[in-house]
Amino acid sequence: MNLGFLGLQFSFGLQQGNMGPIYSYLGADEASLPILSLAGPVTGLLIQPLVGALSDRTQSRWGRRTPYFVAGAICCALGLLLMPFSSSLLMAVSLLWLLDAGNNITMEPYRAYVSDRLDPAQRQFGFLSQSAFTGLAQMLAYLTPSILVALGMNQDRVDAHGIPYTVHVVFVAGAVLSLTTILWSVLRVPELALSAQEQQRIAAAPRGIGATLAEIGSAIREMPLAMRKLGVMSLFQWFGMYGYWTYVTYSIGRTVFATDDPRSSAFHSAVLTNGEIAALYNAVAFVVAFAMVPLVRRLGPGRVHAACLAFGGLGMIALTQITFKPLLFLPAVGIGLAWGSIMGNPYAILAGSIPPERTGVYMGIFNMMIVIPMMLFSIVMSSLDLGFATLGFGLYDRVLGGDPRHMLVLCGTALLVAAIAVARVREGRATPSAA
């Protein structure tokens, strides 16, 4: 199961590490980056709840979730394959919409699939193991360009549009990997047959988009209390992570390489350095996702997640004060603790509080709590001049002075607030029998 998730997360890793620089190579300024990347949050907001509700109600010869795995994998592979050949900002933005649609079509059923296949006692380990494979996949995605340079590729060799050929190679590899691993996972781990009771429930459920939207609305109204509490944590957690992914390369460019020119060799070095740092924190996430299992059973996922978020927030703030490249890897350990926990512990809290027959729709709704903070970040921080109008409030320039180091401090502070919020979620604490 996790092999397919590895391919999907490799795609996400490529996106996180390269879309900002690709936009910069094609002429975008730093203040416009979040709003140019709105494809991810918007497609997540629209697609994941819809796919979640649809997959809960789907009956086919291939199962409930499998049709969505395959459709999403094909879209994802096409987006990755074509992205490095972008000749304009418009082309890159359009391909990102295709890529993110594919990622989001596949992502939600994979989350629901863990609950489908595992009994309640196994779900904490299931989600944490999924988190571990997220770390492994993104480590490989971030590290591959540096490996290519180490093997002899020139980091400064670029195409006619300024995009390095290392990006071409790694995106094509990502397209092949995401498609093949997801298809392999589907073939090797077929879905469990639905019980007669489940089949009757699905057959009796209303059909069509209207019924699906009504189901989403009903699920939101009947949302479990624990899930509502997690919404506050998610607001600050994902605001911080999205800002970090968008601007960390630019912060490193200024602090370590003294550049803000995306066409310079120094900026190419900053991109590779961010990849190496991200590879380390994803490797940490891979290890701690398994290592924290006994700790989660003793203390509960909420308290463990709060501690990990605090380490991540402090790590982001520390990155802005470091000018010597080797020292950048120390704060990355704290960010890795946070990332390993983010991809597992909130889902462990959630899975224990939602009804099994609505797992898909609630996993999709929970994703709304991820993408809405990202959309908020894009609108508040960004500004994009369209000639006839300007999109966004532009706080990146107006309040933060156009300095990505100030952005990372804000993002780290957001993670600290998220840590306080999740520590107050009682449903995330260990029960006396589990302690």
GROMACS .gro file of C-alpha atoms in nm:
model
  435
    1MET     CA    1   0.000   0.000   0.000
    2ASN     CA    2   0.272   0.244   0.097
    3LEU     CA    3   0.468   0.193  -0.226
    4GLY     CA    4   0.198   0.375  -0.420
    5PHE     CA    5   0.191   0.645  -0.154
    6LEU     CA    6   0.568   0.681  -0.201
    7GLY     CA    7   0.518   0.758  -0.572
    8LEU     CA    8   0.247   1.011  -0.493
    9GLN     CA    9   0.459   1.187  -0.232
   10PHE     CA   10   0.762   1.194  -0.463
   11SER     CA   11   0.544   1.409  -0.687
   12PHE     CA   12   0.453   1.638  -0.396
   13GLY     CA   13   0.822   1.668  -0.305
   14LEU     CA   14   0.915   1.776  -0.657
   15GLN     CA   15   0.638   2.033  -0.646
   16GLN     CA   16   0.738   2.176  -0.308
   17GLY     CA   17   1.104   2.204  -0.397
   18ASN     CA   18   1.087   2.326  -0.754
   19MET     CA   19   0.770   2.518  -0.843
   20GLY     CA   20   0.882   2.845  -0.683
   21PRO     CA   21   1.219   2.841  -0.861
   22ILE     CA   22   1.053   2.738  -1.192
   23TYR     CA   23   0.822   3.039  -1.164
   24SER     CA   24   1.124   3.260  -1.086
   25TYR     CA   25   1.317   3.124  -1.386
   26LEU     CA   26   1.017   3.218  -1.602
   27GLY     CA   27   1.011   3.576  -1.470
   28ALA     CA   28   0.782   3.578  -1.162
   29ASP     CA   29   0.873   3.799  -0.866
   30GLU     CA   30   0.880   3.669  -0.509
   31ALA     CA   31   0.563   3.845  -0.396
   32SER     CA   32   0.355   3.665  -0.660
   33LEU     CA   33   0.472   3.310  -0.580
   34PRO     CA   34   0.193   3.208  -0.339
   35ILE     CA   35  -0.088   3.322  -0.563
   36LEU     CA   36   0.070   3.151  -0.866
   37SER     CA   37   0.067   2.830  -0.660
   38LEU     CA   38  -0.303   2.849  -0.573
   39ALA     CA   39  -0.367   2.536  -0.783
   40GLY     CA   40  -0.275   2.311  -0.492
   41PRO     CA   41  -0.506   2.463  -0.229
   42VAL     CA   42  -0.797   2.520  -0.468
   43THR     CA   43  -0.792   2.173  -0.623
   44GLY     CA   44  -0.756   2.026  -0.275
   45LEU     CA   45  -1.055   2.224  -0.153
   46LEU     CA   46  -1.275   2.124  -0.446
   47ILE     CA   47  -1.155   1.777  -0.535
   48GLN     CA   48  -1.070   1.595  -0.213
   49PRO     CA   49  -1.409   1.627  -0.036
   50LEU     CA   50  -1.587   1.548  -0.362
   51VAL     CA   51  -1.369   1.245  -0.437
   52GLY     CA   52  -1.398   1.136  -0.074
   53ALA     CA   53  -1.776   1.137  -0.083
   54LEU     CA   54  -1.784   0.973  -0.427
   55SER     CA   55  -1.542   0.698  -0.329
   56ASP     CA   56  -1.751   0.617  -0.020
   57ARG     CA   57  -2.046   0.554  -0.255
   58THR     CA   58  -1.865   0.388  -0.545
   59GLN     CA   59  -1.922   0.026  -0.640
   60SER     CA   60  -1.723  -0.111  -0.932
   61ARG     CA   61  -1.549  -0.430  -1.035
   62TRP     CA   62  -1.221  -0.265  -0.925
   63GLY     CA   63  -1.345  -0.145  -0.585
   64ARG     CA   64  -1.436   0.185  -0.420
   65ARG     CA   65  -1.101   0.364  -0.418
   66THR     CA   66  -0.907   0.208  -0.709
   67PRO     CA   67  -1.070   0.404  -0.998
   68TYR     CA   68  -0.961   0.727  -0.830
   69PHE     CA   69  -0.607   0.597  -0.767
   70VAL     CA   70  -0.562   0.524  -1.137
   71ALA     CA   71  -0.724   0.842  -1.275
   72GLY     CA   72  -0.522   1.060  -1.041
   73ALA     CA   73  -0.197   0.879  -1.122
   74ILE     CA   74  -0.240   0.942  -1.496
   75CYS     CA   75  -0.307   1.316  -1.445
   76CYS     CA   76  -0.014   1.342  -1.206
   77ALA     CA   77   0.227   1.170  -1.446
   78LEU     CA   78   0.124   1.398  -1.735
   79GLY     CA   79   0.173   1.710  -1.525
   80LEU     CA   80   0.519   1.601  -1.411
   81LEU     CA   81   0.626   1.495  -1.759
   82LEU     CA   82   0.538   1.828  -1.921
   83MET     CA   83   0.623   2.075  -1.640
   84PRO     CA   84   1.000   2.123  -1.707
   85PHE     CA   85   0.922   2.204  -2.071
   86SER     CA   86   0.717   2.511  -1.968
   87SER     CA   87   0.791   2.806  -2.194
   88SER     CA   88   0.588   3.066  -2.003
   89LEU     CA   89   0.435   3.138  -1.665
   90LEU     CA   90   0.090   3.066  -1.807
   91MET     CA   91   0.197   2.720  -1.924
   92ALA     CA   92   0.361   2.638  -1.590
   93VAL     CA   93   0.058   2.754  -1.392
   94SER     CA   94  -0.177   2.553  -1.617
   95LEU     CA   95   0.031   2.236  -1.579
   96LEU     CA   96   0.040   2.285  -1.203
   97TRP     CA   97  -0.340   2.276  -1.202
   98LEU     CA   98  -0.329   1.942  -1.386
   99LEU     CA   99  -0.059   1.806  -1.156
  100ASP     CA  100  -0.236   1.912  -0.839
  101ALA     CA  101  -0.569   1.776  -0.961
  102GLY     CA  102  -0.405   1.438  -1.012
  103ASN     CA  103  -0.233   1.448  -0.674
  104ASN     CA  104  -0.555   1.536  -0.495
  105ILE     CA  105  -0.767   1.279  -0.677
  106THR     CA  106  -0.524   1.011  -0.558
  107MET     CA  107  -0.442   1.144  -0.212
  108GLU     CA  108  -0.779   1.125  -0.038
  109PRO     CA  109  -0.862   0.765  -0.136
  110TYR     CA  110  -0.517   0.660  -0.010
  111ARG     CA  111  -0.595   0.814   0.329
  112ALA     CA  112  -0.934   0.641   0.341
  113TYR     CA  113  -0.776   0.315   0.225
  114VAL     CA  114  -0.576   0.289   0.548
  115SER     CA  115  -0.897   0.294   0.751
  116ASP     CA  116  -1.060   0.050   0.505
  117ARG     CA  117  -0.786  -0.210   0.536
  118LEU     CA  118  -0.683  -0.184   0.901
  119ASP     CA  119  -0.875  -0.248   1.219
  120PRO     CA  120  -0.890   0.037   1.477
  121ALA     CA  121  -0.599  -0.099   1.684
  122GLN     CA  122  -0.370  -0.087   1.379
  123ARG     CA  123  -0.462   0.256   1.244
  124GLN     CA  124  -0.215   0.462   1.446
  125PHE     CA  125   0.068   0.250   1.310
  126GLY     CA  126  -0.090   0.256   0.963
  127PHE     CA  127  -0.098   0.635   0.942
  128LEU     CA  128   0.249   0.670   1.097
  129SER     CA  129   0.392   0.419   0.847
  130GLN     CA  130   0.229   0.620   0.570
  131SER     CA  131   0.398   0.925   0.718
  132ALA     CA  132   0.731   0.740   0.708
  133PHE     CA  133   0.693   0.670   0.338
  134THR     CA  134   0.605   1.035   0.285
  135GLY     CA  135   0.940   1.123   0.440
  136LEU     CA  136   1.127   0.867   0.230
  137ALA     CA  137   0.963   0.977  -0.096
  138GLN     CA  138   1.018   1.347  -0.041
  139MET     CA  139   1.375   1.287   0.073
  140LEU     CA  140   1.443   1.118  -0.262
  141ALA     CA  141   1.263   1.393  -0.456
  142TYR     CA  142   1.460   1.672  -0.291
  143LEU     CA  143   1.797   1.495  -0.300
  144THR     CA  144   1.794   1.369  -0.659
  145PRO     CA  145   1.905   1.701  -0.822
  146SER     CA  146   2.210   1.717  -0.593
  147ILE     CA  147   2.289   1.353  -0.675
  148LEU     CA  148   2.272   1.436  -1.046
  149VAL     CA  149   2.514   1.726  -0.996
  150ALA     CA  150   2.747   1.501  -0.793
  151LEU     CA  151   2.741   1.253  -1.082
  152GLY     CA  152   2.856   1.520  -1.324
  153MET     CA  153   2.558   1.726  -1.442
  154ASN     CA  154   2.619   2.100  -1.457
  155GLN     CA  155   2.385   2.281  -1.215
  156ASP     CA  156   2.406   2.595  -1.430
  157ARG     CA  157   2.322   2.431  -1.763
  158VAL     CA  158   1.975   2.560  -1.847
  159ASP     CA  159   1.731   2.545  -2.137
  160ALA     CA  160   1.615   2.842  -2.343
  161HIS     CA  161   1.370   2.942  -2.066
  162GLY     CA  162   1.623   2.930  -1.782
  163ILE     CA  163   1.509   2.597  -1.634
  164PRO     CA  164   1.806   2.375  -1.534
  165TYR     CA  165   1.835   2.037  -1.704
  166THR     CA  166   1.856   1.875  -1.360
  167VAL     CA  167   1.490   1.976  -1.321
  168HIS     CA  168   1.406   1.813  -1.655
  169VAL     CA  169   1.559   1.482  -1.551
  170VAL     CA  170   1.406   1.464  -1.204
  171PHE     CA  171   1.054   1.555  -1.322
  172VAL     CA  172   1.057   1.291  -1.596
  173ALA     CA  173   1.180   1.036  -1.340
  174GLY     CA  174   0.901   1.146  -1.107
  175ALA     CA  175   0.638   1.093  -1.377
  176VAL     CA  176   0.753   0.735  -1.433
  177LEU     CA  177   0.783   0.662  -1.060
  178SER     CA  178   0.444   0.800  -0.958
  179LEU     CA  179   0.255   0.614  -1.230
  180THR     CA  180   0.431   0.278  -1.191
  181THR     CA  181   0.425   0.264  -0.811
  182ILE     CA  182   0.057   0.355  -0.785
  183LEU     CA  183  -0.040   0.096  -1.048
  184TRP     CA  184   0.181  -0.165  -0.877
  185SER     CA  185   0.018  -0.089  -0.543
  186VAL     CA  186  -0.330  -0.128  -0.690
  187LEU     CA  187  -0.241  -0.462  -0.850
  188ARG     CA  188  -0.062  -0.605  -0.546
  189VAL     CA  189  -0.308  -0.495  -0.276
  190PRO     CA  190  -0.662  -0.522  -0.412
  191GLU     CA  191  -0.940  -0.371  -0.207
  192LEU     CA  192  -1.128  -0.586   0.040
  193ALA     CA  193  -1.471  -0.701  -0.071
  194LEU     CA  194  -1.754  -0.496   0.075
  195SER     CA  195  -1.986  -0.668   0.318
  196ALA     CA  196  -2.348  -0.726   0.214
  197GLN     CA  197  -2.452  -0.454   0.458
  198GLU     CA  198  -2.209  -0.204   0.302
  199GLN     CA  199  -2.327  -0.291  -0.048
  200GLN     CA  200  -2.688  -0.237   0.055
  201ARG     CA  201  -2.603   0.097   0.216
  202ILE     CA  202  -2.421   0.219  -0.097
  203ALA     CA  203  -2.699   0.093  -0.326
  204ALA     CA  204  -2.960   0.276  -0.118
  205ALA     CA  205  -2.765   0.604  -0.108
  206PRO     CA  206  -2.880   0.883  -0.344
  207ARG     CA  207  -2.674   0.928  -0.663
  208GLY     CA  208  -2.545   1.229  -0.853
  209ILE     CA  209  -2.344   1.542  -0.778
  210GLY     CA  210  -2.632   1.701  -0.586
  211ALA     CA  211  -2.652   1.405  -0.350
  212THR     CA  212  -2.274   1.407  -0.310
  213LEU     CA  213  -2.270   1.778  -0.221
  214ALA     CA  214  -2.557   1.720   0.020
  215GLU     CA  215  -2.355   1.442   0.185
  216ILE     CA  216  -2.058   1.677   0.226
  217GLY     CA  217  -2.282   1.943   0.380
  218SER     CA  218  -2.439   1.689   0.614
  219ALA     CA  219  -2.099   1.561   0.721
  220ILE     CA  220  -1.981   1.915   0.798
  221ARG     CA  221  -2.289   1.982   1.011
  222GLU     CA  222  -2.242   1.655   1.199
  223MET     CA  223  -1.865   1.688   1.230
  224PRO     CA  224  -1.726   1.520   1.545
  225LEU     CA  225  -1.603   1.751   1.820
  226ALA     CA  226  -1.243   1.629   1.797
  227MET     CA  227  -1.234   1.717   1.429
  228ARG     CA  228  -1.363   2.069   1.498
  229LYS     CA  229  -1.089   2.120   1.756
  230LEU     CA  230  -0.825   2.007   1.508
  231GLY     CA  231  -0.936   2.288   1.276
  232VAL     CA  232  -0.760   2.554   1.487
  233MET     CA  233  -0.439   2.356   1.487
  234SER     CA  234  -0.461   2.301   1.112
  235LEU     CA  235  -0.507   2.672   1.045
  236PHE     CA  236  -0.170   2.765   1.197
  237GLN     CA  237   0.011   2.441   1.112
  238TRP     CA  238  -0.051   2.460   0.738
  239PHE     CA  239  -0.016   2.839   0.717
  240GLY     CA  240   0.334   2.787   0.855
  241MET     CA  241   0.429   2.487   0.642
  242TYR     CA  242   0.303   2.641   0.317
  243GLY     CA  243   0.492   2.965   0.380
  244TYR     CA  244   0.806   2.769   0.465
  245TRP     CA  245   0.794   2.563   0.145
  246THR     CA  246   0.733   2.873  -0.065
  247TYR     CA  247   1.011   3.091   0.072
  248VAL     CA  248   1.283   2.879   0.235
  249THR     CA  249   1.496   2.865  -0.083
  250TYR     CA  250   1.487   3.245  -0.108
  251SER     CA  251   1.582   3.281   0.259
  252ILE     CA  252   1.880   3.049   0.214
  253GLY     CA  253   1.976   3.241  -0.099
  254ARG     CA  254   2.009   3.559   0.105
  255THR     CA  255   2.162   3.424   0.427
  256VAL     CA  256   2.416   3.177   0.288
  257PHE     CA  257   2.469   3.270  -0.078
  258ALA     CA  258   2.403   3.647  -0.064
  259THR     CA  259   2.179   3.650  -0.370
  260ASP     CA  260   1.822   3.727  -0.469
  261ASP     CA  261   1.881   3.677  -0.843
  262PRO     CA  262   1.706   3.357  -0.962
  263ARG     CA  263   1.918   3.346  -1.278
  264SER     CA  264   2.247   3.336  -1.088
  265SER     CA  265   2.465   3.034  -1.017
  266ALA     CA  266   2.442   3.122  -0.646
  267PHE     CA  267   2.063   3.083  -0.658
  268HIS     CA  268   2.102   2.743  -0.827
  269SER     CA  269   2.325   2.650  -0.533
  270ALA     CA  270   2.056   2.772  -0.291
  271VAL     CA  271   1.797   2.550  -0.464
  272LEU     CA  272   2.025   2.247  -0.433
  273THR     CA  273   2.105   2.333  -0.070
  274ASN     CA  274   1.736   2.353   0.015
  275GLY     CA  275   1.696   2.013  -0.149
  276GLU     CA  276   1.968   1.869   0.074
  277ILE     CA  277   1.814   2.023   0.387
  278ALA     CA  278   1.470   1.896   0.289
  279ALA     CA  279   1.615   1.551   0.221
  280LEU     CA  280   1.752   1.548   0.576
  281TYR     CA  281   1.428   1.657   0.741
  282ASN     CA  282   1.234   1.404   0.538
  283ALA     CA  283   1.482   1.133   0.638
  284VAL     CA  284   1.424   1.237   1.000
  285ALA     CA  285   1.048   1.220   0.937
  286PHE     CA  286   1.089   0.868   0.796
  287VAL     CA  287   1.274   0.747   1.106
  288VAL     CA  288   1.070   0.923   1.374
  289ALA     CA  289   0.738   0.818   1.220
  290PHE     CA  290   0.818   0.463   1.333
  291ALA     CA  291   1.013   0.561   1.645
  292MET     CA  292   0.728   0.766   1.789
  293VAL     CA  293   0.478   0.474   1.776
  294PRO     CA  294   0.540   0.361   2.138
  295LEU     CA  295   0.548   0.724   2.254
  296VAL     CA  296   0.213   0.791   2.088
  297ARG     CA  297   0.064   0.486   2.257
  298ARG     CA  298   0.187   0.609   2.594
  299LEU     CA  299   0.109   0.982   2.570
  300GLY     CA  300  -0.143   0.999   2.286
  301PRO     CA  301  -0.096   1.151   1.939
  302GLY     CA  302  -0.202   1.501   2.050
  303ARG     CA  303   0.073   1.562   2.304
  304VAL     CA  304   0.340   1.407   2.085
  305HIS     CA  305   0.227   1.620   1.792
  306ALA     CA  306   0.238   1.936   2.004
  307ALA     CA  307   0.600   1.869   2.103
  308CYS     CA  308   0.702   1.795   1.743
  309LEU     CA  309   0.538   2.113   1.613
  310ALA     CA  310   0.725   2.318   1.873
  311PHE     CA  311   1.058   2.174   1.757
  312GLY     CA  312   0.963   2.249   1.397
  313GLY     CA  313   0.868   2.609   1.470
  314LEU     CA  314   1.194   2.676   1.654
  315GLY     CA  315   1.386   2.516   1.366
  316MET     CA  316   1.228   2.748   1.109
  317ILE     CA  317   1.313   3.054   1.315
  318ALA     CA  318   1.672   2.934   1.366
  319LEU     CA  319   1.726   2.889   0.989
  320THR     CA  320   1.704   3.265   0.937
  321GLN     CA  321   2.003   3.329   1.165
  322ILE     CA  322   2.250   3.087   1.003
  323THR     CA  323   2.499   3.201   0.738
  324PHE     CA  324   2.725   2.892   0.729
  325LYS     CA  325   2.581   2.613   0.513
  326PRO     CA  326   2.670   2.307   0.730
  327LEU     CA  327   2.488   2.455   1.029
  328LEU     CA  328   2.162   2.471   0.831
  329PHE     CA  329   2.119   2.099   0.885
  330LEU     CA  330   2.076   2.131   1.264
  331PRO     CA  331   1.738   2.311   1.255
  332ALA     CA  332   1.631   2.070   0.981
  333VAL     CA  333   1.610   1.796   1.246
  334GLY     CA  334   1.339   1.991   1.430
  335ILE     CA  335   1.151   2.050   1.106
  336GLY     CA  336   1.175   1.677   1.034
  337LEU     CA  337   1.019   1.596   1.373
  338ALA     CA  338   0.730   1.826   1.291
  339TRP     CA  339   0.684   1.691   0.937
  340GLY     CA  340   0.693   1.327   1.046
  341SER     CA  341   0.424   1.398   1.303
  342ILE     CA  342   0.210   1.616   1.073
  343MET     CA  343   0.165   1.334   0.823
  344GLY     CA  344   0.053   1.082   1.082
  345ASN     CA  345  -0.066   1.196   1.424
  346PRO     CA  346  -0.356   1.427   1.325
  347TYR     CA  347  -0.498   1.144   1.112
  348ALA     CA  348  -0.466   0.904   1.404
  349ILE     CA  349  -0.675   1.143   1.617
  350LEU     CA  350  -0.923   1.188   1.335
  351ALA     CA  351  -0.964   0.820   1.241
  352GLY     CA  352  -1.068   0.729   1.594
  353SER     CA  353  -1.342   0.992   1.605
  354ILE     CA  354  -1.528   0.950   1.273
  355PRO     CA  355  -1.784   0.685   1.167
  356PRO     CA  356  -1.626   0.420   0.938
  357GLU     CA  357  -1.896   0.449   0.672
  358ARG     CA  358  -1.807   0.817   0.623
  359THR     CA  359  -1.430   0.783   0.631
  360GLY     CA  360  -1.382   0.906   0.274
  361VAL     CA  361  -1.591   1.220   0.306
  362TYR     CA  362  -1.442   1.313   0.645
  363MET     CA  363  -1.086   1.261   0.520
  364GLY     CA  364  -1.176   1.491   0.231
  365ILE     CA  365  -1.325   1.752   0.464
  366PHE     CA  366  -1.019   1.731   0.687
  367ASN     CA  367  -0.815   1.816   0.379
  368MET     CA  368  -1.020   2.138   0.355
  369MET     CA  369  -0.862   2.229   0.689
  370ILE     CA  370  -0.525   2.191   0.515
  371VAL     CA  371  -0.593   2.386   0.197
  372ILE     CA  372  -0.797   2.675   0.339
  373PRO     CA  373  -0.497   2.802   0.542
  374MET     CA  374  -0.286   2.772   0.226
  375MET     CA  375  -0.541   2.977   0.031
  376LEU     CA  376  -0.551   3.232   0.312
  377PHE     CA  377  -0.172   3.255   0.303
  378SER     CA  378  -0.172   3.307  -0.074
  379ILE     CA  379  -0.434   3.581  -0.068
  380VAL     CA  380  -0.299   3.768   0.233
  381MET     CA  381   0.074   3.752   0.157
  382SER     CA  382   0.077   3.765  -0.222
  383SER     CA  383   0.030   4.032  -0.482
  384LEU     CA  384   0.001   3.975  -0.856
  385ASP     CA  385  -0.036   4.269  -1.094
  386LEU     CA  386  -0.268   4.176  -1.382
  387GLY     CA  387  -0.252   4.521  -1.539
  388PHE     CA  388  -0.621   4.595  -1.485
  389ALA     CA  389  -0.622   4.473  -1.121
  390THR     CA  390  -0.397   4.345  -0.847
  391LEU     CA  391  -0.471   4.014  -0.677
  392GLY     CA  392  -0.391   3.967  -0.308
  393PHE     CA  393  -0.321   4.196  -0.015
  394GLY     CA  394   0.056   4.198  -0.065
  395LEU     CA  395   0.161   4.171   0.301
  396TYR     CA  396   0.485   4.002   0.194
  397ASP     CA  397   0.605   4.338   0.064
  398ARG     CA  398   0.401   4.573   0.284
  399VAL     CA  399   0.459   4.413   0.625
  400LEU     CA  400   0.755   4.176   0.582
  401GLY     CA  401   0.954   4.412   0.361
  402GLY     CA  402   0.985   4.156   0.082
  403ASP     CA  403   1.232   3.961   0.298
  404PRO     CA  404   1.188   3.581   0.300
  405ARG     CA  405   1.378   3.559   0.630
  406HIS     CA  406   1.098   3.751   0.800
  407MET     CA  407   0.853   3.510   0.640
  408LEU     CA  408   1.026   3.208   0.796
  409VAL     CA  409   1.009   3.370   1.140
  410LEU     CA  410   0.634   3.419   1.091
  411CYS     CA  411   0.595   3.058   0.978
  412GLY     CA  412   0.787   2.925   1.278
  413THR     CA  413   0.568   3.130   1.510
  414ALA     CA  414   0.259   2.984   1.343
  415LEU     CA  415   0.382   2.630   1.419
  416LEU     CA  416   0.432   2.725   1.786
  417VAL     CA  417   0.072   2.847   1.803
  418ALA     CA  418  -0.044   2.522   1.638
  419ALA     CA  419   0.145   2.327   1.905
  420ILE     CA  420  -0.047   2.506   2.180
  421ALA     CA  421  -0.377   2.443   2.000
  422VAL     CA  422  -0.331   2.066   1.955
  423ALA     CA  423  -0.207   2.021   2.310
  424ARG     CA  424  -0.554   2.130   2.420
  425VAL     CA  425  -0.734   1.860   2.216
  426ARG     CA  426  -0.825   1.605   2.483
  427GLU     CA  427  -0.924   1.342   2.224
  428GLY     CA  428  -0.557   1.324   2.122
  429ARG     CA  429  -0.443   1.208   2.465
  430ALA     CA  430  -0.379   0.853   2.566
  431THR     CA  431  -0.659   0.672   2.748
  432PRO     CA  432  -0.575   0.508   3.084
  433SER     CA  433  -0.583   0.163   2.920
  434ALA     CA  434  -0.331   0.273   2.653
  435ALA     CA  435  -0.091   0.444   2.890
   0.00000   0.00000   0.00000
